[in-house]
CSV table of C-alpha atoms in Angstrom, one decimal:
chain,number,residue,atom,x,y,z
A,1,MET,CA,121.7,82.5,84.7
A,2,LYS,CA,125.0,82.7,82.9
A,3,GLN,CA,125.5,80.9,79.6
A,4,SER,CA,128.3,78.9,81.1
A,5,GLU,CA,126.1,77.5,83.9
A,6,ARG,CA,124.0,75.6,81.3
A,7,ILE,CA,127.0,73.9,79.5
A,8,GLY,CA,126.7,70.8,81.7
A,9,ALA,CA,122.9,70.4,81.1
A,10,LYS,CA,123.5,70.7,77.4
A,11,ILE,CA,126.3,68.1,77.5
A,12,ALA,CA,124.0,65.8,79.6
A,13,CYS,CA,121.2,66.2,77.0
A,14,ILE,CA,123.5,65.2,74.1
A,15,PHE,CA,124.9,62.2,76.2
A,16,SER,CA,121.3,61.1,77.0
A,17,HIS,CA,120.2,61.3,73.3
A,18,ASN,CA,123.5,59.5,72.2
A,19,HIS,CA,122.9,56.7,74.8
A,20,ARG,CA,119.3,56.2,73.8
A,21,TYR,CA,120.1,56.2,70.1
A,22,ILE,CA,122.9,53.7,70.3
A,23,GLU,CA,121.0,51.3,72.6
A,24,ASN,CA,118.0,51.4,70.2
A,25,ALA,CA,120.2,50.9,67.2
A,26,LEU,CA,122.0,47.9,68.9
A,27,GLU,CA,119.0,46.4,70.7
A,28,SER,CA,118.8,43.3,68.5
A,29,TYR,CA,122.4,42.5,69.6
A,30,LYS,CA,121.5,42.7,73.3
A,31,LEU,CA,124.2,45.5,73.7
A,32,LYS,CA,123.3,47.8,76.6
A,33,GLY,CA,125.2,50.7,78.2
A,34,PRO,CA,128.9,50.7,77.5
A,35,MET,CA,129.0,47.1,76.1
A,36,PHE,CA,129.5,48.5,72.6
A,37,ALA,CA,132.5,50.6,73.7
A,38,PHE,CA,134.2,47.5,75.2
A,39,LEU,CA,133.6,45.6,72.0
A,40,LEU,CA,135.0,48.4,69.8
A,41,THR,CA,138.1,48.7,72.0
A,42,LEU,CA,138.7,45.0,71.9
A,43,SER,CA,138.4,44.9,68.2
A,44,HIS,CA,141.7,46.8,68.1
A,45,LYS,CA,143.2,46.0,71.6
A,46,ASP,CA,142.4,42.3,71.8
A,47,GLY,CA,143.8,40.4,74.7
A,48,CYS,CA,144.2,43.4,77.0
A,49,SER,CA,143.8,42.9,80.7
A,50,GLN,CA,140.3,43.7,82.4
A,51,GLU,CA,142.1,46.4,84.4
A,52,SER,CA,143.7,48.1,81.4
A,53,LEU,CA,140.4,48.0,79.6
A,54,ALA,CA,138.6,49.6,82.4
A,55,ARG,CA,141.3,52.3,82.7
A,56,TYR,CA,141.4,53.0,78.9
A,57,LEU,CA,137.6,53.4,78.8
A,58,LYS,CA,137.6,55.3,82.1
A,59,PHE,CA,135.3,52.9,84.0
A,60,SER,CA,135.7,51.4,87.4
A,61,LYS,CA,137.0,47.9,87.7
A,62,ALA,CA,133.7,46.7,89.1
A,63,THR,CA,131.8,48.2,86.1
A,64,ALA,CA,134.3,46.6,83.7
A,65,THR,CA,133.8,43.3,85.3
A,66,ARG,CA,130.0,43.6,85.0
A,67,VAL,CA,130.1,44.6,81.4
A,68,ILE,CA,132.7,41.9,80.4
A,69,THR,CA,130.6,39.2,82.2
A,70,ALA,CA,127.5,40.4,80.3
A,71,LEU,CA,129.5,40.3,77.0
A,72,GLU,CA,130.8,36.8,77.8
A,73,LYS,CA,127.3,35.7,78.6
A,74,GLU,CA,126.2,36.8,75.1
A,75,GLY,CA,129.2,35.1,73.5
A,76,TYR,CA,131.0,38.4,72.3
A,77,VAL,CA,134.1,37.9,74.4
A,78,TYR,CA,136.0,35.4,76.4
A,79,ARG,CA,138.5,35.6,79.2
A,80,GLU,CA,141.7,33.8,79.8
A,81,LYS,CA,144.2,34.0,82.7
A,82,ASP,CA,147.4,35.6,81.8
A,83,GLU,CA,150.2,32.9,81.3
A,84,ASN,CA,152.7,35.1,83.4
A,85,ASP,CA,150.5,36.4,86.1
A,86,ARG,CA,147.6,34.2,87.0
A,87,ARG,CA,145.8,37.1,88.8
A,88,ILE,CA,145.3,38.9,85.5
A,89,TYR,CA,142.5,38.1,83.1
A,90,ARG,CA,143.0,38.9,79.4
A,91,VAL,CA,139.8,39.7,77.5
A,92,PHE,CA,139.5,38.6,73.8
A,93,ILE,CA,136.8,39.4,71.3
A,94,SER,CA,135.1,36.3,69.8
A,95,ASP,CA,134.1,35.9,66.2
A,96,LYS,CA,130.6,36.7,67.1
A,97,GLY,CA,131.8,39.9,68.8
A,98,MET,CA,133.9,40.8,65.6
A,99,GLY,CA,130.8,40.2,63.6
A,100,VAL,CA,128.8,42.9,65.4
A,101,VAL,CA,131.5,45.6,65.1
A,102,PRO,CA,130.3,46.8,61.7
A,103,ALA,CA,126.9,47.3,63.1
A,104,ILE,CA,128.3,49.4,66.0
A,105,ASN,CA,130.4,51.5,63.6
A,106,ALA,CA,127.3,52.0,61.4
A,107,ALA,CA,125.1,53.1,64.4
A,108,LEU,CA,127.8,55.5,65.5
A,109,GLN,CA,128.2,57.0,62.1
A,110,GLU,CA,124.4,57.4,61.8
A,111,TRP,CA,124.5,59.1,65.2
A,112,ASN,CA,127.3,61.5,64.1
A,113,ASP,CA,125.5,62.2,61.0
A,114,ILE,CA,122.2,63.2,63.0
A,115,LEU,CA,124.2,65.2,65.6
A,116,LEU,CA,126.1,67.2,62.9
A,117,SER,CA,123.4,67.4,60.3
A,118,ASP,CA,122.6,71.1,61.0
A,119,LEU,CA,126.3,72.2,61.0
A,120,SER,CA,128.2,73.5,58.0
A,121,ASP,CA,131.6,72.0,57.2
A,122,ASP,CA,133.3,74.9,58.9
A,123,GLU,CA,131.1,74.7,62.0
A,124,GLU,CA,131.7,70.9,62.2
A,125,GLN,CA,135.5,71.5,62.1
A,126,ILE,CA,135.2,74.2,64.8
A,127,PHE,CA,132.9,71.9,66.9
A,128,ARG,CA,135.4,69.1,66.7
A,129,LYS,CA,138.3,71.3,67.7
A,130,LEU,CA,136.5,72.7,70.6
A,131,LEU,CA,135.4,69.1,71.7
A,132,ASP,CA,139.0,68.0,71.5
A,133,LYS,CA,140.3,71.0,73.4
A,134,THR,CA,137.8,70.5,76.2
A,135,LYS,CA,138.6,66.8,76.3
A,136,ASN,CA,142.2,67.5,76.6
A,137,THR,CA,141.5,70.1,79.3
A,138,LEU,CA,139.6,67.5,81.3
A,139,GLU,CA,142.4,64.8,80.8
A,140,GLU,CA,144.9,67.3,82.1
A,141,TYR,CA,142.8,68.1,85.0
A,142,ASP,CA,142.5,64.4,85.8
A,143,ARG,CA,146.3,63.9,85.6
A,144,ASN,CA,146.9,66.9,88.0
A,145,SER,CA,144.1,65.7,90.3
A,146,SER,CA,145.5,62.3,90.7
A,147,ASN,CA,149.0,63.5,91.7
């Protein structure tokens, strides 16, 4: 088997560990799956539409609706209809939601520290550059695929 054939499995392994670590770290806040990503995004893009939030985070509209409903149930966000277009819901982070953002950032920083702990500073820089390059390649692929 070629080295390149195992890249997806390695990425999946890292993703799985990331998911488990973040969920365990945020368990007391009842944040599951992508809920933390929605809160982080709303902490600096407050009041965006559900659709634009889904698009920005690369989730389906249905997934975004489920996540936002769960966050709303926990009191982390609230929705309001857009004043100019009543078909659009704007999503806002509540004070309770803003209060959990530092814990999310701390958990993500701890995860990064664990993930990068065995890399030298130079290796970390190279790793980050390669991840950015790969991410950009995939974004370009998505843009070309949707045309």
